[in-house]
XYZ file of C-alpha atoms in Angstrom:
530
model
C -21.680 28.929 -27.446
C -21.630 29.703 -23.230
C -17.474 29.646 -22.618
C -18.986 26.852 -19.778
C -20.126 24.727 -22.473
C -17.074 24.252 -24.971
C -17.611 21.370 -28.275
C -15.308 19.338 -28.871
C -14.991 19.018 -32.889
C -11.396 17.416 -32.924
C -9.714 14.789 -30.466
C -6.129 13.336 -29.860
C -6.583 10.095 -29.414
C -2.607 8.756 -27.825
C -2.752 5.718 -25.961
C -0.788 2.697 -24.752
C -3.503 0.979 -23.613
C -6.505 0.458 -26.385
C -9.301 -0.617 -24.082
C -12.404 0.092 -25.636
C -10.496 3.019 -27.731
C -12.037 2.050 -30.658
C -15.887 1.416 -29.611
C -15.127 5.066 -27.587
C -13.843 6.059 -31.372
C -16.423 5.570 -32.693
C -18.593 7.211 -30.552
C -16.761 10.209 -30.901
C -17.209 10.213 -35.056
C -19.987 9.797 -34.947
C -20.519 12.314 -32.760
C -19.194 14.429 -35.574
C -15.750 15.050 -33.921
C -13.032 14.940 -35.955
C -10.046 12.153 -35.006
C -6.251 12.162 -35.556
C -4.132 9.465 -33.546
C -0.753 8.103 -33.492
C 1.318 5.186 -34.123
C 0.168 2.230 -32.951
C -2.670 4.119 -31.508
C -3.524 4.808 -35.526
C -3.283 1.647 -37.078
C -6.138 -0.146 -34.373
C -8.489 2.773 -35.136
C -8.056 2.638 -38.789
C -7.859 -1.209 -38.783
C -11.324 -0.920 -37.527
C -12.429 1.363 -40.266
C -13.165 4.796 -38.332
C -12.113 7.528 -40.879
C -8.800 9.391 -38.693
C -5.281 11.140 -39.095
C -2.146 10.477 -38.740
C -0.350 12.735 -37.024
C 2.930 12.946 -38.667
C 0.402 14.448 -41.026
C -0.317 16.954 -39.010
C 2.729 18.089 -37.679
C 4.308 17.405 -41.587
C 7.661 14.845 -39.410
C 6.953 11.725 -39.441
C 7.674 9.749 -36.243
C 11.454 10.269 -35.030
C 14.474 8.464 -32.755
C 12.021 4.832 -32.735
C 9.098 7.074 -32.459
C 10.621 9.891 -29.007
C 10.007 11.918 -30.877
C 6.278 11.760 -32.937
C 3.843 15.031 -31.102
C 6.550 17.023 -29.242
C 5.461 20.024 -31.916
C 4.264 23.268 -31.576
C 1.275 22.327 -34.586
C 0.094 19.775 -31.123
C 0.623 21.569 -28.053
C -0.699 25.034 -30.088
C -3.128 22.850 -30.794
C -3.432 22.231 -26.928
C -2.228 24.938 -25.613
C -4.904 27.392 -27.793
C -7.040 29.767 -25.501
C -10.162 30.504 -27.664
C -11.120 33.756 -28.609
C -7.647 35.332 -27.199
C -7.070 37.306 -30.615
C -3.262 36.648 -30.279
C -3.467 33.441 -29.973
C -6.106 33.124 -33.110
C -3.945 34.601 -35.161
C -0.329 32.579 -34.340
C -2.517 29.973 -35.105
C -3.850 31.024 -38.608
C -0.071 32.208 -39.079
C 0.825 28.474 -39.218
C -1.654 26.553 -39.978
C -2.305 24.950 -36.662
C -6.048 23.630 -35.673
C -7.131 23.487 -32.480
C -7.865 19.921 -30.309
C -10.280 20.305 -28.337
C -10.131 17.099 -26.916
C -6.939 15.130 -26.105
C -6.916 11.439 -24.934
C -3.099 10.718 -23.589
C -2.661 6.759 -21.112
C 0.879 6.652 -20.713
C 3.234 4.097 -21.074
C 4.005 1.643 -18.921
C 6.582 2.120 -16.627
C 5.297 0.099 -13.612
C 4.555 -2.629 -15.670
C 8.124 -2.554 -17.643
C 9.271 -2.565 -14.037
C 7.030 -5.083 -12.237
C 7.957 -7.118 -15.010
C 11.939 -7.026 -13.803
C 12.866 -5.770 -17.131
C 16.141 -4.096 -17.392
C 17.336 -0.397 -16.744
C 17.479 0.876 -20.702
C 14.462 -1.306 -21.797
C 12.355 0.835 -18.601
C 13.926 4.110 -19.507
C 12.564 3.448 -22.807
C 9.593 3.104 -21.170
C 8.711 6.376 -19.496
C 7.472 8.538 -21.730
C 8.140 12.355 -22.486
C 5.185 12.801 -25.439
C 2.061 12.113 -23.214
C 2.902 13.907 -20.420
C 3.816 16.885 -21.824
C 0.287 16.742 -23.944
C -1.454 16.120 -20.894
C -0.291 19.472 -18.790
C -0.295 20.763 -21.966
C -4.014 20.161 -22.190
C -4.174 20.239 -18.242
C -3.713 23.659 -18.122
C -5.899 25.137 -20.588
C -8.828 23.113 -19.350
C -11.146 26.372 -20.082
C -11.115 24.921 -23.661
C -9.666 21.374 -23.630
C -10.809 18.281 -22.481
C -8.456 15.384 -21.233
C -8.534 11.781 -21.012
C -6.270 10.184 -19.345
C -8.060 7.066 -17.595
C -10.384 4.446 -19.947
C -12.992 4.253 -16.495
C -13.634 7.783 -18.445
C -14.438 6.995 -22.338
C -18.261 6.573 -20.742
C -18.455 9.641 -18.929
C -17.752 12.035 -21.141
C -19.490 10.286 -23.847
C -22.230 10.934 -21.866
C -21.105 13.514 -21.284
C -20.848 14.740 -24.892
C -24.268 13.184 -25.649
C -26.667 15.671 -23.104
C -24.949 18.734 -24.089
C -25.162 18.489 -28.079
C -21.164 17.607 -28.843
C -19.998 19.523 -26.044
C -18.497 19.763 -23.024
C -18.533 20.944 -19.875
C -16.500 23.184 -17.854
C -17.244 21.206 -14.476
C -16.147 18.571 -15.471
C -13.115 20.007 -17.385
C -11.356 21.369 -14.450
C -12.133 17.527 -12.610
C -10.197 15.583 -15.797
C -7.542 18.492 -15.723
C -6.838 17.211 -11.677
C -7.130 13.963 -12.430
C -4.394 14.841 -15.002
C -1.930 16.122 -13.477
C -2.519 13.849 -10.889
C -2.184 11.215 -13.580
C 1.227 12.730 -14.315
C 2.865 13.222 -10.976
C 1.797 10.119 -10.153
C 3.605 8.216 -12.552
C 6.987 11.315 -12.389
C 7.175 9.661 -8.295
C 7.493 6.495 -10.125
C 10.316 6.760 -12.160
C 11.834 9.526 -10.224
C 11.469 6.536 -6.623
C 12.794 3.738 -9.174
C 15.984 6.389 -10.550
C 16.754 6.402 -7.235
C 16.929 3.099 -5.923
C 18.867 2.598 -9.502
C 21.724 4.774 -8.935
C 22.043 4.673 -5.188
C 20.491 8.020 -4.274
C 19.188 7.489 -0.593
C 17.623 10.967 1.022
C 16.668 12.881 -3.008
C 16.321 16.435 -2.470
C 13.600 16.046 -4.103
C 10.689 12.831 -2.707
C 7.630 12.366 -4.355
C 4.511 10.000 -4.042
C 2.569 8.229 -5.549
C -1.288 6.736 -6.062
C -4.456 5.697 -7.647
C -7.484 5.740 -5.689
C -9.333 2.692 -4.466
C -12.004 2.923 -2.827
C -13.306 5.925 -1.677
C -14.349 5.652 1.837
C -17.092 6.186 4.531
C -15.192 7.796 6.855
C -11.573 8.481 8.528
C -10.187 7.699 11.478
C -12.591 8.947 13.027
C -17.129 9.999 11.572
C -15.540 13.481 10.676
C -13.217 12.744 8.825
C -13.135 11.751 4.974
C -10.926 8.741 4.054
C -9.816 7.148 0.522
C -7.169 4.259 -0.079
C -4.660 4.473 -2.742
C -2.986 1.687 -4.261
C 1.088 2.064 -4.993
C 3.267 0.272 -7.573
C 5.215 -1.377 -4.422
C 4.051 -5.357 -6.282
C 3.882 -5.985 -2.294
C 0.984 -8.239 -1.364
C -0.849 -7.699 0.803
C -5.047 -5.247 1.973
C -3.851 -2.972 -0.779
C -3.365 -6.618 -3.411
C -6.914 -8.299 -2.358
C -9.945 -9.308 -3.514
C -11.947 -8.999 -1.169
C -14.669 -12.125 -1.594
C -17.023 -11.002 0.526
C -18.834 -9.013 3.462
C -19.283 -4.640 4.155
C -16.957 -2.406 2.563
C -13.618 -2.196 4.448
C -13.307 1.060 6.339
C -10.189 3.003 6.341
C -9.566 1.655 10.567
C -9.849 -1.968 8.510
C -7.137 -1.218 5.957
C -4.606 -0.050 8.166
C -5.336 -2.801 10.744
C -5.384 -6.297 8.531
C -2.037 -4.002 7.191
C -0.691 -4.262 10.666
C -1.915 -8.054 10.425
C -0.518 -9.688 7.059
C 2.586 -7.445 8.041
C 2.876 -9.909 11.246
C 2.240 -13.318 10.415
C 3.878 -12.704 7.009
C 7.278 -12.943 9.220
C 6.500 -16.485 9.869
C 7.919 -19.056 6.869
C 5.036 -20.686 5.654
C 6.226 -23.475 4.377
C 7.751 -23.770 8.582
C 5.218 -22.928 9.935
C 0.927 -22.236 9.717
C 0.764 -19.012 11.864
C -1.353 -16.446 12.507
C -2.097 -12.853 14.395
C -5.495 -10.813 15.879
C -4.892 -7.951 15.630
C -6.875 -4.467 17.371
C -6.313 -1.203 16.641
C -2.631 -1.865 14.913
C -1.486 -3.676 18.496
C -1.379 -7.853 18.466
C -3.292 -9.533 21.033
C -3.229 -12.959 20.671
C 0.191 -14.641 17.878
C 0.901 -18.317 17.968
C 2.635 -20.567 15.739
C 0.627 -24.295 15.043
C 1.148 -27.525 13.466
C -2.417 -25.967 11.506
C -4.099 -23.633 11.022
C -6.980 -24.849 14.152
C -3.704 -24.777 16.825
C -2.166 -21.328 15.771
C -5.915 -19.367 15.412
C -7.044 -21.416 18.632
C -3.253 -20.429 20.851
C -3.304 -16.964 19.589
C -6.736 -16.501 20.672
C -6.173 -18.303 23.763
C -3.734 -15.071 24.773
C -6.402 -12.786 24.697
C -10.060 -13.722 24.244
C -11.422 -10.478 25.161
C -9.963 -8.164 22.860
C -10.207 -10.197 20.357
C -14.279 -9.969 20.047
C -14.249 -7.904 16.320
C -10.362 -8.288 15.761
C -8.787 -8.796 12.586
C -7.314 -11.797 11.926
C -4.130 -12.722 9.546
C -3.045 -16.965 8.197
C 0.011 -17.413 6.596
C -1.600 -20.083 5.116
C -4.525 -20.488 3.241
C -7.344 -21.180 4.715
C -9.273 -24.344 4.827
C -12.537 -25.151 6.694
C -11.457 -26.675 9.702
C -9.895 -22.898 11.139
C -12.477 -20.698 8.823
C -15.670 -22.423 11.622
C -13.630 -21.440 14.459
C -12.476 -18.365 13.865
C -16.202 -17.706 12.834
C -17.047 -18.327 15.584
C -16.880 -15.211 17.520
C -17.607 -11.722 15.750
C -14.417 -11.679 13.682
C -14.199 -8.266 11.778
C -11.725 -9.715 8.256
C -9.953 -12.882 8.423
C -7.141 -12.142 5.361
C -4.659 -15.111 4.461
C -3.104 -15.989 1.041
C -6.031 -18.082 -0.120
C -9.752 -19.701 1.125
C -11.211 -23.261 0.782
C -14.174 -23.022 -1.223
C -15.049 -24.770 2.154
C -14.122 -22.577 4.260
C -15.270 -19.800 1.686
C -18.590 -21.530 2.023
C -18.140 -20.969 5.340
C -17.915 -17.694 5.760
C -21.055 -17.177 3.517
C -23.018 -17.400 6.248
C -21.702 -14.802 7.828
C -22.705 -12.085 5.892
C -20.662 -8.214 7.170
C -17.297 -10.874 7.604
C -15.448 -9.591 5.075
C -12.577 -12.425 3.693
C -9.656 -11.241 1.794
C -7.800 -12.759 -0.439
C -3.366 -11.395 -0.847
C -2.415 -14.111 -3.929
C 0.841 -14.626 -1.088
C 2.994 -13.237 2.072
C 5.336 -10.737 1.545
C 8.675 -10.736 2.225
C 9.571 -9.797 5.931
C 12.890 -8.744 4.442
C 12.536 -6.460 0.863
C 12.864 -3.193 0.750
C 11.168 -0.436 0.801
C 9.637 2.877 2.207
C 7.857 4.363 4.437
C 6.757 7.406 5.328
C 4.519 9.225 7.248
C 3.208 12.799 7.769
C 4.700 15.930 9.691
C 3.619 19.446 10.070
C 4.928 20.846 7.039
C 6.379 17.977 5.680
C 6.753 14.046 6.065
C 9.094 11.384 7.145
C 10.604 9.055 5.158
C 12.288 6.122 6.352
C 13.646 2.107 4.297
C 11.312 -0.087 6.455
C 12.039 -2.452 8.650
C 13.635 -5.456 7.177
C 15.256 -7.005 9.978
C 14.110 -10.930 10.300
C 16.104 -12.140 13.910
C 16.897 -14.685 11.235
C 19.903 -12.815 10.161
C 20.517 -11.411 13.411
C 24.197 -12.032 15.291
C 22.906 -13.167 18.224
C 24.973 -12.820 22.381
C 24.048 -14.175 25.328
C 24.961 -12.357 27.907
C 24.510 -13.965 31.011
C 26.364 -17.460 32.057
C 23.285 -18.654 31.633
C 22.293 -19.882 28.154
C 18.921 -20.260 26.679
C 17.701 -24.089 25.991
C 16.189 -25.420 23.111
C 13.099 -24.873 24.374
C 13.372 -20.719 25.597
C 15.936 -20.389 21.942
C 13.183 -20.646 19.692
C 9.944 -18.982 21.640
C 12.616 -15.853 21.965
C 12.881 -15.950 18.392
C 9.054 -16.718 18.441
C 9.192 -13.205 20.474
C 10.772 -11.099 18.765
C 9.426 -11.457 15.739
C 6.228 -10.102 17.126
C 7.853 -6.944 19.628
C 9.110 -5.659 16.315
C 5.281 -5.386 15.299
C 4.296 -4.402 18.456
C 3.659 -0.387 18.923
C 6.376 1.076 21.594
C 7.684 0.180 24.070
C 6.443 -3.401 23.630
C 7.214 -5.860 26.124
C 6.074 -9.675 24.350
C 5.352 -13.200 26.849
C 5.618 -15.848 25.030
C 5.596 -19.684 26.015
C 5.660 -22.678 23.241
C 5.138 -20.860 20.157
C 2.213 -18.467 21.439
C 1.874 -15.283 23.118
C 0.867 -15.482 26.593
C 0.417 -11.422 27.326
C 1.676 -8.038 25.808
C 1.793 -4.916 26.711
C 2.334 -1.963 23.713
C 2.916 1.303 22.953
C 3.154 2.693 27.474
C 5.441 5.099 27.953
C 7.903 3.458 30.068
C 8.902 -0.334 29.129
C 8.185 -0.968 33.072
C 4.323 -0.180 32.887
C 4.396 -2.568 29.740
C 6.143 -5.104 31.485
C 3.227 -5.413 34.416
C 0.617 -4.937 31.016
C 1.274 -7.970 29.866
C 2.454 -10.001 33.193
C -1.720 -8.779 33.604
C -2.806 -10.288 30.453
C -1.202 -13.729 30.353
C -2.950 -13.560 34.192
C -6.543 -12.893 33.070
C -5.738 -14.740 30.014
C -6.038 -18.296 32.398
C -7.939 -17.264 34.431
C -10.305 -16.965 31.196
C -8.737 -20.680 30.151
C -9.258 -21.986 33.329
C -5.859 -22.341 34.294
C -4.396 -22.150 37.788
C -1.531 -20.566 36.424
C -0.555 -17.486 34.593
C 0.474 -18.250 31.444
C 3.296 -16.393 31.951
C 4.425 -18.591 34.802
C 8.577 -20.589 32.319
C 7.984 -18.162 29.302
C 10.068 -16.428 27.585
C 9.942 -12.052 27.299
C 11.055 -10.060 24.078
C 11.811 -6.156 24.341
C 11.194 -4.197 21.320
C 14.164 -1.505 22.734
C 17.287 -2.164 25.649
C 15.229 -1.950 29.001
C 17.067 1.155 30.432
C 16.770 0.124 34.279
C 16.717 -3.837 35.512
C 12.793 -2.811 36.472
C 11.371 -3.768 33.742
C 13.528 -6.993 34.001
C 12.905 -7.626 37.492
C 8.801 -7.089 36.633
C 9.078 -9.829 33.806
C 11.050 -12.328 36.415
C 8.472 -11.709 39.100
C 5.948 -12.866 36.868
C 7.210 -16.405 35.721
C 9.552 -15.639 32.764
C 12.878 -17.322 31.898
C 14.844 -15.650 29.544
C 15.219 -12.547 28.547
C 15.708 -11.459 24.396
C 16.827 -7.732 23.235
C 18.327 -5.438 21.824
C 20.552 -3.866 24.646
C 22.520 -0.774 24.510
C 22.252 0.949 27.689
C 23.880 2.410 29.737
C 23.315 -0.216 32.010
C 23.411 -3.134 31.024
C 25.275 -4.963 33.705
C 22.887 -3.594 35.839
C 20.044 -5.589 33.230
C 21.499 -8.759 32.707
C 23.383 -9.253 36.851
C 19.177 -9.059 37.393
C 18.488 -11.981 34.861
C 22.065 -13.473 36.253
C 20.655 -13.232 40.081
C 17.684 -15.656 39.339
C 19.861 -18.568 36.530
C 17.488 -16.095 33.595
C 19.201 -15.614 30.018
C 19.275 -13.479 28.211
C 20.332 -12.508 24.474
C 21.236 -9.510 22.678
C 20.328 -9.019 19.105
C 21.880 -5.386 18.108
C 18.492 -4.296 16.938
C 16.260 -2.267 17.783
C 12.592 -2.100 16.464
C 11.034 1.385 17.751
C 7.475 1.148 15.903
C 5.519 4.638 17.042
């Protein structure tokens, strides 16, 4: 038989997830494949009436050390690694009684699931698979001769190929399976190394790896000429990766990024305290508001920038109800993401066939630890998630006048929003809603001017004579380097400001506020977002 095709005579099956394994093994047996298995898998197959050899009978050794040692043996690894038609390898196999293994089927101990279940340190360590990855790597390296399956979803394609080729696999399939298998063990090891680094307090390991499982192949990336796919990591965090899509078109690359930005921002608002709505366009919020209901919050968020909201992403911190669904569906919206939705809300949105509705099952904790990373030429940057929440900060009034109760509420609101606006970020807010947002400018004063202009335009669109910036507060994600940004905000109608502080010209900045009787608060925390 050509090296392109390799007949499968013997398969070793050792799986933690036994979904479909009996049916799969039975199909292999019907194709004339001899079965070898281990432990629980052997028990399941034998219990189903299949003829299957125990790996202990192959190696001549029982499972040792509570199952830690069972497949780490030359009769297993020799059978996987031996190069067929290599005289020296064939001679070694004959001399030591090693039979070739043509197919390896392994899925690994559920390490990530063990962590997610809150198991203690020792239990997590015991769920680190050793023999499985070793066999997978051996079989993958020898893809010219051996096929390796690490996922239940590959059972059917493999069987289809065996049936189409008189019990043989093609080199192309073996290569694809090997690539997938190497990636699987890489992601598995990444999860272990990152968990162990966290457990023992290593903040910046010398070697850092990340792994993920593909959720979706995307039509294209940020632009049509770019290729893209969406991957899930092992992190248990409610959001777009964990969401159920109830309806609508397939999510695009940009939809996924914008939806994540929107939902992470709305999570800053405790649903037990208030309803909140966020509208995002190009990863920046164009409207954010609290309210007694989702409907109230959405209407206030929409008022901030109704033009930019067209074709935007709407995120809600409470289950979507019928009233809010009806209002949101009144304009073109790409995605609605919420923890849940009522049957009535789902029925209302069903009329909008292209609108995507995502239900996450919960709201992420803004304080939860985690990592973020971004690529740079030749490497990548890793940092801890920005888990700083304004409620936990020691706020300092630095002006002669302290904020009023209403200003305090709006200052806290605005600083929550500013955390999620691209730097340089300026947020005008009043009455628990954004009035104008300036994002992503190279100078802070330009962001302030844009936010003031947006507040003016929003008022005009709402038929109001006075700018929404009048009587508002202003939040800045970083310190004001000069007084000009503060003066611009005050001239637009702001009465109080909140910012990290820390500029060499803090005294000038504070003096600008004092000069007109405005209040200013320092947080001591910066929220750069690039």
